[in-house]
Short mmCIF file of C-alpha atoms in Angstrom, two decimals:
data_model
loop_
_atom_site.label_atom_id
_atom_site.label_comp_id
_atom_site.label_asym_id
_atom_site.label_seq_id
_atom_site.Cartn_x
_atom_site.Cartn_y
_atom_site.Cartn_z
CA MET A 1 -71.37 -6.45 -45.05
CA PRO A 2 -71.37 -5.73 -41.28
CA THR A 3 -68.21 -6.50 -39.51
CA SER A 4 -68.33 -9.02 -36.65
CA PRO A 5 -66.88 -8.54 -33.26
CA LEU A 6 -63.61 -10.21 -34.88
CA SER A 7 -61.52 -7.77 -36.88
CA ARG A 8 -60.92 -8.75 -40.57
CA ARG A 9 -57.43 -9.62 -39.44
CA ALA A 10 -58.60 -11.84 -36.72
CA LEU A 11 -61.12 -13.39 -39.05
CA LEU A 12 -58.22 -14.45 -41.32
CA ARG A 13 -56.05 -15.89 -38.49
CA LEU A 14 -58.85 -17.90 -37.30
CA GLY A 15 -59.71 -19.10 -40.71
CA ALA A 16 -56.06 -20.42 -41.08
CA LEU A 17 -56.70 -22.40 -37.86
CA GLY A 18 -59.84 -23.78 -39.23
CA ALA A 19 -62.01 -22.04 -36.59
CA LEU A 20 -63.77 -19.32 -38.68
CA SER A 21 -63.53 -18.15 -42.20
CA ALA A 22 -63.65 -14.44 -42.88
CA GLY A 23 -65.47 -14.91 -46.24
CA THR A 24 -67.84 -17.75 -45.44
CA ALA A 25 -71.05 -16.79 -43.40
CA ALA A 26 -71.87 -20.30 -43.44
CA THR A 27 -68.91 -20.94 -40.98
CA LEU A 28 -70.06 -18.04 -38.72
CA ALA A 29 -73.29 -19.50 -38.73
CA ALA A 30 -71.99 -22.75 -37.32
CA CYS A 31 -70.33 -20.87 -34.64
CA THR A 32 -73.37 -19.08 -33.13
CA SER A 33 -76.47 -20.48 -31.51
CA ASN A 34 -78.63 -17.36 -32.37
CA ASN A 35 -80.06 -17.27 -35.91
CA SER A 36 -80.65 -13.58 -35.85
CA LEU A 37 -77.03 -12.79 -35.60
CA VAL A 38 -76.45 -14.90 -38.59
CA GLN A 39 -79.36 -13.40 -40.68
CA GLN A 40 -77.73 -9.94 -39.73
CA TYR A 41 -74.35 -10.83 -41.02
CA ASN A 42 -75.88 -12.44 -44.31
CA ASN A 43 -78.25 -9.49 -45.01
CA GLY A 44 -75.69 -6.77 -44.08
CA SER A 45 -76.83 -3.39 -42.49
CA ASP A 46 -75.61 0.07 -42.34
CA LYS A 47 -74.80 -0.04 -38.72
CA ASN A 48 -71.18 -1.88 -39.30
CA TYR A 49 -71.48 -4.37 -36.49
CA ILE A 50 -73.60 -7.49 -35.63
CA SER A 51 -75.73 -6.63 -32.62
CA GLY A 52 -76.67 -9.40 -30.19
CA ASP A 53 -80.20 -9.53 -28.71
CA GLY A 54 -79.31 -9.84 -25.12
CA SER A 55 -79.83 -13.50 -25.24
CA VAL A 56 -78.37 -15.17 -21.99
CA GLU A 57 -76.49 -18.56 -21.46
CA GLU A 58 -75.35 -19.82 -18.24
CA PHE A 59 -73.55 -23.19 -18.17
CA LYS A 60 -73.38 -25.71 -15.06
CA PRO A 61 -69.82 -26.67 -14.15
CA SER A 62 -70.42 -29.93 -15.60
CA ALA A 63 -70.99 -28.44 -19.06
CA ARG A 64 -68.05 -26.28 -19.09
CA LYS A 65 -65.18 -26.82 -21.47
CA ASP A 66 -61.62 -26.28 -21.03
CA PRO A 67 -59.99 -23.16 -19.32
CA ILE A 68 -59.62 -20.05 -21.44
CA GLU A 69 -55.93 -19.23 -21.53
CA PHE A 70 -54.55 -15.91 -23.03
CA SER A 71 -51.79 -13.55 -22.69
CA SER A 72 -52.30 -10.08 -24.13
CA THR A 73 -51.40 -6.40 -23.72
CA THR A 74 -53.50 -3.65 -22.23
CA GLU A 75 -54.52 -0.20 -23.76
CA HIS A 76 -51.24 1.03 -21.32
CA GLY A 77 -49.00 -1.57 -22.74
CA LYS A 78 -49.08 -3.87 -20.00
CA THR A 79 -49.13 -7.53 -20.05
CA ILE A 80 -52.28 -9.19 -18.67
CA THR A 81 -52.96 -12.95 -18.59
CA ARG A 82 -56.03 -15.12 -17.53
CA LYS A 83 -53.68 -17.04 -15.30
CA GLN A 84 -52.82 -14.34 -13.12
CA PHE A 85 -56.67 -14.39 -11.80
CA GLU A 86 -56.57 -18.00 -11.34
CA GLY A 87 -59.08 -18.53 -8.35
CA LYS A 88 -61.12 -15.43 -9.06
CA VAL A 89 -64.07 -14.93 -11.59
CA VAL A 90 -63.11 -12.98 -14.84
CA VAL A 91 -65.53 -10.96 -16.91
CA LEU A 92 -64.68 -10.41 -20.33
CA ASN A 93 -66.39 -7.63 -22.30
CA PHE A 94 -65.94 -7.37 -25.89
CA TRP A 95 -66.36 -3.72 -27.38
CA TYR A 96 -65.38 -0.90 -29.41
CA ALA A 97 -65.80 2.68 -28.96
CA SER A 98 -68.16 3.60 -31.71
CA CYS A 99 -70.36 0.69 -30.93
CA PRO A 100 -73.62 2.22 -29.56
CA PRO A 101 -74.70 -0.58 -27.31
CA CYS A 102 -71.25 -0.58 -26.09
CA ARG A 103 -71.41 2.95 -24.85
CA ALA A 104 -74.76 2.31 -23.32
CA GLU A 105 -73.71 -0.55 -21.16
CA ALA A 106 -70.38 1.04 -20.06
CA PRO A 107 -71.62 2.63 -16.87
CA ALA A 108 -73.42 -0.56 -15.82
CA LEU A 109 -70.26 -2.62 -16.31
CA GLU A 110 -68.11 -0.08 -14.24
CA SER A 111 -70.66 -0.22 -11.40
CA LEU A 112 -70.45 -3.96 -11.32
CA ALA A 113 -66.81 -3.91 -11.60
CA LYS A 114 -66.76 -1.90 -8.44
CA LYS A 115 -69.35 -4.00 -6.67
CA TYR A 116 -67.28 -7.34 -7.22
CA ALA A 117 -63.99 -5.80 -6.59
CA GLY A 118 -61.63 -8.49 -4.95
CA LYS A 119 -63.98 -11.47 -6.23
CA ALA A 120 -64.35 -10.64 -9.90
CA GLN A 121 -61.87 -8.94 -12.46
CA PHE A 122 -63.21 -7.22 -15.37
CA ILE A 123 -61.35 -7.01 -18.56
CA GLY A 124 -62.39 -5.43 -21.66
CA VAL A 125 -61.47 -6.71 -25.00
CA ASN A 126 -61.34 -3.96 -27.52
CA VAL A 127 -61.77 -5.63 -31.06
CA ARG A 128 -61.41 -2.66 -33.38
CA ASP A 129 -59.72 0.53 -31.75
CA GLU A 130 -55.99 1.63 -31.42
CA ALA A 131 -54.93 1.97 -27.91
CA ASP A 132 -55.39 5.92 -27.97
CA THR A 133 -59.14 5.38 -28.90
CA ALA A 134 -59.68 2.81 -26.15
CA ILE A 135 -58.09 5.23 -23.41
CA ALA A 136 -60.29 8.20 -24.65
CA PHE A 137 -63.49 6.19 -24.39
CA GLU A 138 -62.54 4.83 -20.93
CA ARG A 139 -61.65 8.44 -19.69
CA SER A 140 -65.06 9.66 -21.29
CA PHE A 141 -67.11 6.88 -19.55
CA LYS A 142 -64.98 6.93 -16.42
CA VAL A 143 -64.03 3.23 -16.90
CA THR A 144 -61.53 1.92 -14.29
CA TYR A 145 -60.84 -1.73 -15.46
CA PRO A 146 -58.09 -2.52 -17.82
CA SER A 147 -58.86 -3.30 -21.62
CA VAL A 148 -56.73 -5.55 -23.97
CA ILE A 149 -56.22 -4.25 -27.59
CA ASP A 150 -57.35 -7.46 -29.60
CA ALA A 151 -57.92 -5.77 -32.88
CA THR A 152 -54.39 -6.82 -34.26
CA ASP A 153 -53.34 -10.12 -32.92
CA ALA A 154 -56.79 -11.29 -31.69
CA LYS A 155 -55.30 -13.26 -28.82
CA VAL A 156 -58.41 -13.40 -26.52
CA GLN A 157 -60.79 -14.24 -29.55
CA LEU A 158 -58.17 -17.09 -30.68
CA ALA A 159 -58.37 -18.41 -27.07
CA LEU A 160 -62.28 -18.51 -27.35
CA ALA A 161 -62.17 -20.37 -30.70
CA GLY A 162 -64.29 -23.58 -30.68
CA GLN A 163 -65.88 -22.49 -27.28
CA ARG A 164 -68.63 -20.16 -26.60
CA GLY A 165 -67.08 -17.00 -28.16
CA PRO A 166 -68.16 -13.47 -28.76
CA ASN A 167 -70.41 -13.63 -31.77
CA ALA A 168 -71.84 -10.19 -31.32
CA THR A 169 -70.63 -6.68 -30.34
CA PRO A 170 -70.97 -6.45 -27.50
CA THR A 171 -70.64 -9.74 -25.89
CA THR A 172 -70.17 -10.22 -22.03
CA ILE A 173 -68.65 -13.54 -21.18
CA VAL A 174 -68.04 -14.73 -17.56
CA LEU A 175 -65.35 -17.03 -16.61
CA ASP A 176 -65.31 -19.32 -13.65
CA GLN A 177 -62.45 -19.49 -10.88
CA LYS A 178 -60.79 -22.12 -13.12
CA GLY A 179 -61.10 -19.91 -16.41
CA ARG A 180 -63.95 -21.66 -18.09
CA VAL A 181 -66.88 -20.27 -19.48
CA ALA A 182 -69.60 -20.15 -17.17
CA ALA A 183 -72.05 -17.64 -18.79
CA ARG A 184 -72.25 -15.41 -22.06
CA VAL A 185 -74.59 -12.54 -22.87
CA LEU A 186 -74.90 -11.70 -26.64
CA GLY A 187 -75.54 -7.98 -27.02
CA GLU A 188 -75.86 -5.14 -24.57
CA ILE A 189 -76.21 -6.37 -21.03
CA ASN A 190 -78.95 -6.06 -18.65
CA LYS A 191 -77.19 -4.88 -15.28
CA SER A 192 -79.26 -7.03 -12.97
CA ILE A 193 -79.13 -10.39 -15.15
CA LEU A 194 -75.40 -9.92 -15.36
CA ASP A 195 -75.10 -9.24 -11.60
CA THR A 196 -77.05 -12.43 -11.04
CA LEU A 197 -74.70 -14.45 -13.32
CA ILE A 198 -71.67 -13.14 -11.62
CA SER A 199 -72.92 -13.59 -8.20
CA ASP A 200 -73.82 -17.44 -9.06
CA THR A 201 -70.27 -17.77 -10.30
CA VAL A 202 -68.59 -16.31 -7.55
CA SER A 203 -70.80 -18.40 -5.01
CA GLU A 204 -69.28 -21.62 -6.43
CA ALA A 205 -66.22 -21.19 -4.70
CA GLN A 206 -68.15 -20.56 -1.20
#
């Protein structure tokens, strides 16, 4: 069975909260709007991850749910919270080092992080690796924005439980200035599309 973007430990934690069940594909199906993702989970594959198809969802302010709040630890051992970026767009990218589409999209994400410096904060959410592996990946791909190590405590994934969460690896989620989910991309990003999603969200405060 392929591994979802949630680690097995994270799935068990979520199951205890009634959000997801580690052993029940039907529960995963209830949490995703994309039937192809569910089919991948049910059928299994050799690639060991559920890949999104690049589908994009953008949510109007009136359709957005509660703000996402989390406090987690980066690959360098620093505490980072969503609240510290209140008033700024936050882009969450769920990834791990051996995921092929995660590697493919890394340069585009870094480029956009630089383009929107001061307006949008990029945060990687590593769902599988230890800190040393994440640091080695970032060094190899010249990634300058921080990542939280979410594989053990799943704090960011838990914060998104019941919302438009990461149902594939990679997933990229754009939070508006209040911390609400404004857009989501399941699978490898298209740089120009993500650029537009971020630009649209940034412009809401202008």
